[in-house]
CSV table of C-alpha atoms in Angstrom, one decimal:
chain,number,residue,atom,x,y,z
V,1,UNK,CA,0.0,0.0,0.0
V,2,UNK,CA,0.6,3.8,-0.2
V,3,UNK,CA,3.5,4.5,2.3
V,4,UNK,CA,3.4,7.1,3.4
V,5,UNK,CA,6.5,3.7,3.1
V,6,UNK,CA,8.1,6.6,1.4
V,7,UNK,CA,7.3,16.6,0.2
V,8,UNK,CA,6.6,24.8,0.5
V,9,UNK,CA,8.2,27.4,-0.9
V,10,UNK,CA,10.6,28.9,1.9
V,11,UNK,CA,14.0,30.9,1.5
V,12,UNK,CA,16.2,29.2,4.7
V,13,UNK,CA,19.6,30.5,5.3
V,14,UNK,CA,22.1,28.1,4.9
V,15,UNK,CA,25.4,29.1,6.7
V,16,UNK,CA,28.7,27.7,4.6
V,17,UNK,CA,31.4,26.6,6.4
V,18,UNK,CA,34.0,29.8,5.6
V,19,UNK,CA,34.7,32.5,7.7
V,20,UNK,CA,32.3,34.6,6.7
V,21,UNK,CA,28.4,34.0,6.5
V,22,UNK,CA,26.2,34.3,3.6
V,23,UNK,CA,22.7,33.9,3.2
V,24,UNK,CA,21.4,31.8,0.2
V,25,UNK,CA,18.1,31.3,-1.4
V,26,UNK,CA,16.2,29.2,-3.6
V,27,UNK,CA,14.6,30.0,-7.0
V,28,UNK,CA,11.6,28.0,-7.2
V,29,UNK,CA,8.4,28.2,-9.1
V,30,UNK,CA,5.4,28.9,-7.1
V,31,UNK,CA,4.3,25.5,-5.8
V,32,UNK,CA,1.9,23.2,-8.0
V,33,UNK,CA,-0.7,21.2,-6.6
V,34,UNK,CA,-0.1,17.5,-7.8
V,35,UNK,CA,-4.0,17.8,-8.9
V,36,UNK,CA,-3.4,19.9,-11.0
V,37,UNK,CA,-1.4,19.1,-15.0
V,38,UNK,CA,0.3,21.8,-16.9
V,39,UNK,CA,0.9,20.5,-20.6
V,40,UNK,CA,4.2,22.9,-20.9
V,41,UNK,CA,7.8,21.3,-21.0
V,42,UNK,CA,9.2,23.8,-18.4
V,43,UNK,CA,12.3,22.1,-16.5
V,44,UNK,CA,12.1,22.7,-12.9
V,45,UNK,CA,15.3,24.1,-11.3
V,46,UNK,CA,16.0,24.3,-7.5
V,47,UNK,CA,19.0,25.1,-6.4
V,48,UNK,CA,21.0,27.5,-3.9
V,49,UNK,CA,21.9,30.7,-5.3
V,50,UNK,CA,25.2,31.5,-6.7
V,51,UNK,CA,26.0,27.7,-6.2
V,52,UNK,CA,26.7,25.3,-8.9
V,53,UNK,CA,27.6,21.9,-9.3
V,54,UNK,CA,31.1,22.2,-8.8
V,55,UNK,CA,30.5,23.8,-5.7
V,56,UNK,CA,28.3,21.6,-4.3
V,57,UNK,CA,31.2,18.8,-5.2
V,58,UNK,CA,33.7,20.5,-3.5
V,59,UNK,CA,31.9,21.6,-0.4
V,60,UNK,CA,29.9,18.6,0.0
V,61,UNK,CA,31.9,15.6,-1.7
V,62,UNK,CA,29.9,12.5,0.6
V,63,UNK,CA,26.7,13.7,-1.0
V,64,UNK,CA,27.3,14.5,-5.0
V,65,UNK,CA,26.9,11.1,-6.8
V,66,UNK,CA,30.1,8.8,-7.9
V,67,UNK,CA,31.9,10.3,-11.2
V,68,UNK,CA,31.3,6.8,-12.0
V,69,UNK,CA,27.7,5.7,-10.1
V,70,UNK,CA,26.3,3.0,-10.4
V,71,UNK,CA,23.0,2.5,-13.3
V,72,UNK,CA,21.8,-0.4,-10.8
V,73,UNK,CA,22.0,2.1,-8.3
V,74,UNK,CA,19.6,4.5,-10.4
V,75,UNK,CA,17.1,1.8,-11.2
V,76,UNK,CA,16.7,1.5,-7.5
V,77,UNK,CA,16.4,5.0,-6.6
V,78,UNK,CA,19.1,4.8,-3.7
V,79,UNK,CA,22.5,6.6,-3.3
V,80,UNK,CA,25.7,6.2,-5.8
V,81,UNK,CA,23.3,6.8,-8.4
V,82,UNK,CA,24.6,7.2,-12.0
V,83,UNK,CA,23.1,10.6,-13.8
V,84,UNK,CA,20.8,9.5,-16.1
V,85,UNK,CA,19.1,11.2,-19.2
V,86,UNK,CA,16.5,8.7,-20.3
V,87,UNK,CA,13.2,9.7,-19.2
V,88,UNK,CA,12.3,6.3,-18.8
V,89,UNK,CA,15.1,5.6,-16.1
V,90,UNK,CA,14.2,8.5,-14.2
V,91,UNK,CA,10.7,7.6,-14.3
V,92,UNK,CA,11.8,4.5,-12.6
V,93,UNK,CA,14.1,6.3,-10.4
V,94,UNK,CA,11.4,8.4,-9.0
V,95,UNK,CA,9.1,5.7,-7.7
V,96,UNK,CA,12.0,4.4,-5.8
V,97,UNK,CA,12.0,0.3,-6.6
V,98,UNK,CA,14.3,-0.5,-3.6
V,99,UNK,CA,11.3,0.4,-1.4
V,100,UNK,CA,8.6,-1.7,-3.4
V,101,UNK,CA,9.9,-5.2,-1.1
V,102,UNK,CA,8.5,-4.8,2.3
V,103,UNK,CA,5.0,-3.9,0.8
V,104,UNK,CA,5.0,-6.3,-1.7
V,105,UNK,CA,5.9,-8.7,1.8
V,106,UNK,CA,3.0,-7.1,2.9
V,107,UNK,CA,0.1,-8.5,1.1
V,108,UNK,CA,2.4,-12.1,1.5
V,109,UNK,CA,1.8,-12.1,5.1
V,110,UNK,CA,-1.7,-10.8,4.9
V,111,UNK,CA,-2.6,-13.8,2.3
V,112,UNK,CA,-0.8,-15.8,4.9
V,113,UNK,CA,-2.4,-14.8,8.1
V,114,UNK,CA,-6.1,-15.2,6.6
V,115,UNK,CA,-5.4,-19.0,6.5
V,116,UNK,CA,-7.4,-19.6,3.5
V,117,UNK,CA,-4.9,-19.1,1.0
V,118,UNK,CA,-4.5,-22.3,-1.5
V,119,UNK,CA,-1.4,-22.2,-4.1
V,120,UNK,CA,-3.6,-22.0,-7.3
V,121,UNK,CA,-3.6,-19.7,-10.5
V,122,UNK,CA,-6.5,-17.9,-9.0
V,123,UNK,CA,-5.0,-16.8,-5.8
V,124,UNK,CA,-1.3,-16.3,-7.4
V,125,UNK,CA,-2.8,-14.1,-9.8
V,126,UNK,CA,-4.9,-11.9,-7.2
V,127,UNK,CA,-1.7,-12.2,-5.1
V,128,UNK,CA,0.4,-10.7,-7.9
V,129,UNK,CA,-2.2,-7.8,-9.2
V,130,UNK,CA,-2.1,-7.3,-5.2
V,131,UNK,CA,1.0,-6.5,-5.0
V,132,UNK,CA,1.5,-4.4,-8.3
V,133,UNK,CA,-0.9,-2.2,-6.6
V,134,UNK,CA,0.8,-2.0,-3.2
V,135,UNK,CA,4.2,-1.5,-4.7
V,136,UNK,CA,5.1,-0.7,-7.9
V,137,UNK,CA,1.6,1.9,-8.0
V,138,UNK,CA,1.2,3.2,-4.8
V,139,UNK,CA,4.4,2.8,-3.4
V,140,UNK,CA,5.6,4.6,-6.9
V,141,UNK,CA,2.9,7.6,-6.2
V,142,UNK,CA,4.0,7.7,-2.8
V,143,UNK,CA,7.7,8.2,-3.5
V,144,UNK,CA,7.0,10.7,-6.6
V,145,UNK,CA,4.7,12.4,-4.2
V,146,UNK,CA,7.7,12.9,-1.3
V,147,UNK,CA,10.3,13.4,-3.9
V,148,UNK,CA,8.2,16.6,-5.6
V,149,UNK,CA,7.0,18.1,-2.1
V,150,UNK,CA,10.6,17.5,-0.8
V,151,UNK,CA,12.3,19.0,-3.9
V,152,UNK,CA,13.6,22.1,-1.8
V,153,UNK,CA,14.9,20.2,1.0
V,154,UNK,CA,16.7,18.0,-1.9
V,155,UNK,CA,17.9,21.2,-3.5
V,156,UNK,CA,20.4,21.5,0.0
V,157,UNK,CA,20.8,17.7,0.4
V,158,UNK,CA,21.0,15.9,-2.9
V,159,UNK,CA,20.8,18.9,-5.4
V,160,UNK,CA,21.7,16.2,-8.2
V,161,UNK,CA,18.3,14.2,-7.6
V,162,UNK,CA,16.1,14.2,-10.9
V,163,UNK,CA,13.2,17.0,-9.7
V,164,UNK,CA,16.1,19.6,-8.1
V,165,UNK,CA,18.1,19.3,-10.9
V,166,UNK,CA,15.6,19.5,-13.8
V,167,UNK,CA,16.3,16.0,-15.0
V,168,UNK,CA,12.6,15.7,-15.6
V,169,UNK,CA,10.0,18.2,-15.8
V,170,UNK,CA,7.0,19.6,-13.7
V,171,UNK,CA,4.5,18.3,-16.2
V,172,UNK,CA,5.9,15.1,-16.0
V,173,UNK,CA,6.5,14.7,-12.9
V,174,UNK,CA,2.8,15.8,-12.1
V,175,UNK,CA,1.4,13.4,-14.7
V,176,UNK,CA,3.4,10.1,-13.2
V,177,UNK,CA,1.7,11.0,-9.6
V,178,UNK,CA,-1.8,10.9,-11.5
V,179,UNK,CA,-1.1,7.8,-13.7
V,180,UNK,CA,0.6,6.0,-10.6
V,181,UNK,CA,-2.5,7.3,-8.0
V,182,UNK,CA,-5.1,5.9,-10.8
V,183,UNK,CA,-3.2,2.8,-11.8
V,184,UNK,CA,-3.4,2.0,-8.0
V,185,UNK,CA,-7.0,2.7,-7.2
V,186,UNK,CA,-8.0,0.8,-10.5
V,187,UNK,CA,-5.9,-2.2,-9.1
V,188,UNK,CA,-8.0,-2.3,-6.1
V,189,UNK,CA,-11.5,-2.0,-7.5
V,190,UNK,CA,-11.1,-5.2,-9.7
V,191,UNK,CA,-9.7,-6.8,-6.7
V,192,UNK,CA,-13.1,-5.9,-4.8
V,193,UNK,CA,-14.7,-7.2,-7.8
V,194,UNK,CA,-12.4,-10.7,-8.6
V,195,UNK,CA,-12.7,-11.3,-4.5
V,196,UNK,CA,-16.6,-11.0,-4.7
V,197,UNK,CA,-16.9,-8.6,-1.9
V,198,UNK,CA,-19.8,-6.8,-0.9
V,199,UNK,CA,-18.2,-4.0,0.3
V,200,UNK,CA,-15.4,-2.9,-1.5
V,201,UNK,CA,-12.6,-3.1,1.4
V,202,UNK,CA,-9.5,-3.3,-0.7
V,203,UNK,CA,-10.4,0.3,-2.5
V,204,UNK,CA,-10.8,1.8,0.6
V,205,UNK,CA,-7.3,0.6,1.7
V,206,UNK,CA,-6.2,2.0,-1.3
V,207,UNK,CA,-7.2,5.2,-0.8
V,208,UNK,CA,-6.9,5.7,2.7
V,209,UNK,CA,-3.0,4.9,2.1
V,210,UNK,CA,-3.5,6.9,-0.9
V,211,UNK,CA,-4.6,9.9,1.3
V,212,UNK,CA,-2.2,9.4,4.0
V,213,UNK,CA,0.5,9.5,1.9
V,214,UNK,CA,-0.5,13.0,0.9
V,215,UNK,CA,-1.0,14.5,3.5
V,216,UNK,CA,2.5,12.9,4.9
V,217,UNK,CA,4.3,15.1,2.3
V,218,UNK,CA,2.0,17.8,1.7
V,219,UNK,CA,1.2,21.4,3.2
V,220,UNK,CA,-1.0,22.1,5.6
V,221,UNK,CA,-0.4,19.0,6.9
V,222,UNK,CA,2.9,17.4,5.9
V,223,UNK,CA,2.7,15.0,8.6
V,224,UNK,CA,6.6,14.6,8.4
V,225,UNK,CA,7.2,18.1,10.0
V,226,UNK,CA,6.5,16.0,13.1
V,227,UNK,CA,9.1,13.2,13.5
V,228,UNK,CA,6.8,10.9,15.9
V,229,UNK,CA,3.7,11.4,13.4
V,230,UNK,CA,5.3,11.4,10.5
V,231,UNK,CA,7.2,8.3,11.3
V,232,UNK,CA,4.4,6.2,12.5
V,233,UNK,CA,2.1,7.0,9.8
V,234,UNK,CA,5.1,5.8,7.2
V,235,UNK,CA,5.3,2.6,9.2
V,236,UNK,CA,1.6,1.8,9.4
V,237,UNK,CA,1.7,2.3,5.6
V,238,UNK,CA,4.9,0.4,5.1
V,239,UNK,CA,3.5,-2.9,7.5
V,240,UNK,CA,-0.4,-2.5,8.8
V,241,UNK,CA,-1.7,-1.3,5.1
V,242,UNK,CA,-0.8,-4.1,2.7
V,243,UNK,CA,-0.5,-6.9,5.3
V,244,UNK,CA,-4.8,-5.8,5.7
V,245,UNK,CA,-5.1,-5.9,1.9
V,246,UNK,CA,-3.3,-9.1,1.4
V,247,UNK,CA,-5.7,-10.7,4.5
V,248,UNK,CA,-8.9,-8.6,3.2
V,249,UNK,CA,-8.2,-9.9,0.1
V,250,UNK,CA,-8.5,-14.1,1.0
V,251,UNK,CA,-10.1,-13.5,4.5
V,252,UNK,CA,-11.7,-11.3,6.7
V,253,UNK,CA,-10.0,-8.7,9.3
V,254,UNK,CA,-10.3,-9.1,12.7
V,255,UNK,CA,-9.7,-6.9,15.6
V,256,UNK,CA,-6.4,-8.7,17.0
V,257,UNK,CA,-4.7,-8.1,13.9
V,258,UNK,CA,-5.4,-5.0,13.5
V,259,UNK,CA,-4.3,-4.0,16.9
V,260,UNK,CA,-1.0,-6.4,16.4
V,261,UNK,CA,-0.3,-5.0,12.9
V,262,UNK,CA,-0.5,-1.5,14.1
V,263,UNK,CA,2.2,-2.4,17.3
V,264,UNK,CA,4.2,-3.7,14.2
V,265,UNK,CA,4.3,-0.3,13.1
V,266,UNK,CA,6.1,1.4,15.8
V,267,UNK,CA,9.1,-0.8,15.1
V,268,UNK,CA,8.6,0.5,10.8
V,269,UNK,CA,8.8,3.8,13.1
V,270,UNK,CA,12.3,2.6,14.1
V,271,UNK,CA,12.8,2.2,10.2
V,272,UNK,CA,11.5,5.0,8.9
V,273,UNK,CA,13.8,7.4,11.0
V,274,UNK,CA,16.8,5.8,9.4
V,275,UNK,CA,15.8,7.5,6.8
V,276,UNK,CA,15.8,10.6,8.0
V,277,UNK,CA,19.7,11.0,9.3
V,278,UNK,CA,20.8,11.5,5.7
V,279,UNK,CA,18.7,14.6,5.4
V,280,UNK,CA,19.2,16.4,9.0
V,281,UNK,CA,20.7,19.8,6.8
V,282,UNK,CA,17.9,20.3,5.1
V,283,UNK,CA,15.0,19.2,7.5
V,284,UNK,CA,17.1,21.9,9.9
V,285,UNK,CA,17.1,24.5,7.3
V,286,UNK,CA,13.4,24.1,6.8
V,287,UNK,CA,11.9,23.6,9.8
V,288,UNK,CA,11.0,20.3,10.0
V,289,UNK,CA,11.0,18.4,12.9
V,290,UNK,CA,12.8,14.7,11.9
V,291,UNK,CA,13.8,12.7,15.0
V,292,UNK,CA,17.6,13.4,14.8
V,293,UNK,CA,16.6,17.3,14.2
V,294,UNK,CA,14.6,17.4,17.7
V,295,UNK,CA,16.7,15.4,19.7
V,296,UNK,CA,20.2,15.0,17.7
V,297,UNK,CA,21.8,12.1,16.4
V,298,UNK,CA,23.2,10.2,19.2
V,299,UNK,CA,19.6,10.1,21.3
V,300,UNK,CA,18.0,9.7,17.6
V,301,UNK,CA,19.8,6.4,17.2
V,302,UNK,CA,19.0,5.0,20.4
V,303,UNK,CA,15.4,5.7,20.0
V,304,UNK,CA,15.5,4.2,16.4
V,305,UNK,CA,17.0,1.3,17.4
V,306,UNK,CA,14.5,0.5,20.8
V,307,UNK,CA,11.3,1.2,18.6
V,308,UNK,CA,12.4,-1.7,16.4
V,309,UNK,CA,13.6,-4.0,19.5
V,310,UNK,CA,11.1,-3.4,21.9
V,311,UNK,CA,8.4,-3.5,19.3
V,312,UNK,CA,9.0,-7.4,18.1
V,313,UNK,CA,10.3,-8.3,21.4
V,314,UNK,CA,6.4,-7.2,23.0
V,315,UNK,CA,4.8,-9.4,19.7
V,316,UNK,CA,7.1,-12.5,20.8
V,317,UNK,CA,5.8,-11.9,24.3
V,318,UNK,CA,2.1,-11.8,22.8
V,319,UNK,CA,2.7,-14.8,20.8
V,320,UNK,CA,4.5,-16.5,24.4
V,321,UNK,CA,1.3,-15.1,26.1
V,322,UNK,CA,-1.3,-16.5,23.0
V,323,UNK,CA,0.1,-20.1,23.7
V,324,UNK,CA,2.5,-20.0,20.6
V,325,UNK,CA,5.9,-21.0,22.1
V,326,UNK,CA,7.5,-22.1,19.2
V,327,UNK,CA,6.6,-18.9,16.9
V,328,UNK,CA,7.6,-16.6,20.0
V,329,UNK,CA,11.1,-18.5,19.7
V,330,UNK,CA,11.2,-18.2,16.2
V,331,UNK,CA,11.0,-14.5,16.3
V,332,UNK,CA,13.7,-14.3,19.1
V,333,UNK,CA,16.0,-16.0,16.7
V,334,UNK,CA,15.3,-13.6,14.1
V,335,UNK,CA,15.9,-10.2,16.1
V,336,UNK,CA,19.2,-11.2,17.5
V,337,UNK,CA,20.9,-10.7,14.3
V,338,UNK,CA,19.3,-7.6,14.1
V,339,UNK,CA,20.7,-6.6,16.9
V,340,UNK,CA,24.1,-7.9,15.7
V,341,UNK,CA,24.4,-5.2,12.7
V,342,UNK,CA,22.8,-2.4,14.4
V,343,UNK,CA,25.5,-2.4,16.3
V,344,UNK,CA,28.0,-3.1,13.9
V,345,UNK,CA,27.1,-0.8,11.4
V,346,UNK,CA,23.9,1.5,12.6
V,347,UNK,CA,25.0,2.5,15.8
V,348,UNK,CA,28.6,3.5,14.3
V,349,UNK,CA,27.0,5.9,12.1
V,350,UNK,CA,24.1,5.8,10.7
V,351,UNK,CA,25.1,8.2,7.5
V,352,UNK,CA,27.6,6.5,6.2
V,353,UNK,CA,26.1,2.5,7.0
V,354,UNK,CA,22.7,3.2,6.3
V,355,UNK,CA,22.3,1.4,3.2
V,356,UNK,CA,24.8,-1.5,4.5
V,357,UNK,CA,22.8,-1.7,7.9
V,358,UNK,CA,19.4,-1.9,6.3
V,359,UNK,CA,20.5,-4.7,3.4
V,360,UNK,CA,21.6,-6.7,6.6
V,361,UNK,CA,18.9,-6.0,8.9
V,362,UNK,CA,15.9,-5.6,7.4
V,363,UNK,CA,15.6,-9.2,5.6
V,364,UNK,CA,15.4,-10.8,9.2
V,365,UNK,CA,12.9,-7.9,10.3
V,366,UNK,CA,10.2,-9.1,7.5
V,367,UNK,CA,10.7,-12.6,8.2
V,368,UNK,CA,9.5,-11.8,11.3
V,369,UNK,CA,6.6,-10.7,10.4
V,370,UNK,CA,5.8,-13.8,8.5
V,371,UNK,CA,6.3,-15.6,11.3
V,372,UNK,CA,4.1,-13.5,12.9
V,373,UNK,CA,1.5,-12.9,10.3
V,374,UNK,CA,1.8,-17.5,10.5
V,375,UNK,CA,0.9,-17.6,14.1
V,376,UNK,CA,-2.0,-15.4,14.1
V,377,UNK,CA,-3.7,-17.7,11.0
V,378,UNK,CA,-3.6,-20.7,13.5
């Protein structure tokens, strides 16, 4: 579903490190309402006065992309990105693949914990259209959403991104919110339909995530401006919102899962604020309110770290509790090595390792949840 896993025209002061101060701005277009479509090729540029790319090289050399980045890297959407100039791969590069995984894990463990899932070409095929519709759609709008509404907090972080740098342009970027939003919605109303549900449950997933993840990265809102809102809200997108689909989907949703899914959520709280160490210049700069912002990066990491812990060590002691033994053991197992690379890499610093400590981590966090999402369908 939408995440939220997964965006106001200010002038902040940056102050460069040199011994004396000046004040920069940004040249931005008056802000565009993603409901609305301009049918103009205008280029967006966003950038800090009198600076260039040279001298955002120079001054800032761990955020400019590799002379030689990597094209993998692009198709992903993650740092050590190649520049690209193929709309197509920037398209791609928008909707941020590398994030598509835990929501596309999502609808696995919601199919799993209905318990009536049966490995036919039926199901497989609603399982699959389920999960175009949670990743590559609404995880894609999502992430095209954050990356327009965030293009000014980009412009001081990663000024080479597509939107800051004019890679792409404001039509296009606009249309590929709309198609993305649609192709999403569309998903889930034939679901509804191929399901044979009376009420059409899966839609309204859809656009609840749909609408959370706007007003996650839009003004008034922008739901990010508050690190503990902002945060949850991308969890419960990244966990609670396709795991329901997946279950709504073969099943029916009960009460206890909802409330267990949504305790899940605090720990893609943990997750989430990993995120937001990389950007702590700009969020500063603009105002906004990120975890490492509010309480700076040492407490940050501690609190990061104890929302994922805590969080699956209180499900383990639910399953314990439920009369589950063997899955509360299970998921023991699989948070120790968690453990193990936040402290080797997370904990150490959480800039540089972030992509390292996630690749590691995270594989054992999802498993988790299927070993949840199992216990729950017996």
């Amino acid at each position: 579903m939408a995440s939220l896993i997964n965006m106001v025209s200010v002038s902040p002061k940056i102050l460069t490190p040199t011994k004396t101060t000046r004040t920069s701005s940004f040249q931005t277009r008056p802000n565009l309402t993603p409901f609305s479509v301009s049918f103009t090729k205008r280029r967006l540029t966003i950038r800090a006065a009198e600076t260039d790319t040279n001298e955002v090289k120079s001054e800032a050399p761990d955020k400019a992309p590799a002379k030689d980045g990597s094209s993998f890297n692009q198709l992903l959407g993650i740092k050590g990105a190649s520049q690209e100039s193929n709309i197509w791969k920037i398209r791609l590069q928008l909707t941020k693949p590398v994030t598509w995984p835990p929501l596309v894990w999502g609808v696995v463990c919601g199919a799993a914990a209905s318990g009536n899932f049966e490995w036919n070409f039926e199901n497989v095929a609603k399982s699959i259209l389920c999960m175009m519709m949670s990743g590559p759609f609404l995880t894609g709008y999502t992430q095209t959403l954050n990356d327009w509404y965030d293009r000014e907090i980009d412009a001081i972080n990663e000024p080479y991104r597509p939107i800051p740098s004019g890679a792409i342009s404001e039509n296009e970027v606009i249309t590929q919110i709309w198609v993305l939003l649609l192709g999403g919605l569309t998903s889930a109303g034939i679901l509804d339909i191929w399901a044979g549900h009376d009420f059409p449950i899966v839609f309204y997933l859809a656009l609840g995530g749909s609408l959370l993840s706007y007003i996650y990265s839009a003004p008034p809102l922008k739901l990010k401006q508050n690190g503990w809102i902002g945060n949850f809200a991308l969890g419960a997108s990244y966990i609670s919102l396709p795991w329901w689909a997946g279950q709504a989907l073969f099943g029916t949703l009960t009460p206890d899962v909802i409330v267990l899914t949504l305790l899940y959520s605090i720990a893609g709280l943990g997750i989430a604020i990993v995120n937001d160490f990389k950007s702590v210049e700009g969020d500063r700069a603009l105002g906004l309110q990120s975890l490492p912002v509010a309480f700076g990066s040492e407490t940050a990491k501690w609190i990061c770290v104890g929302a994922i812990d805590i969080t699956q060590l209180s499900v383990a002691g639910y399953l314990l509790g439920a009369g589950k033994p063997y899955y509360a053991l299970a998921l023991l197992a699989l948070i120790a090595p968690q453990v193990f690379f936040q402290f080797k890499y997370f904990l150490k610093d959480p800039v540089k390792y972030d992509v390292k400590y996630q690749a590691s981590a995270q594989p054992f966090l999802v498993l988790g949840l299927l070993v949840t999402a199992l216990a729950t369908s017996h």
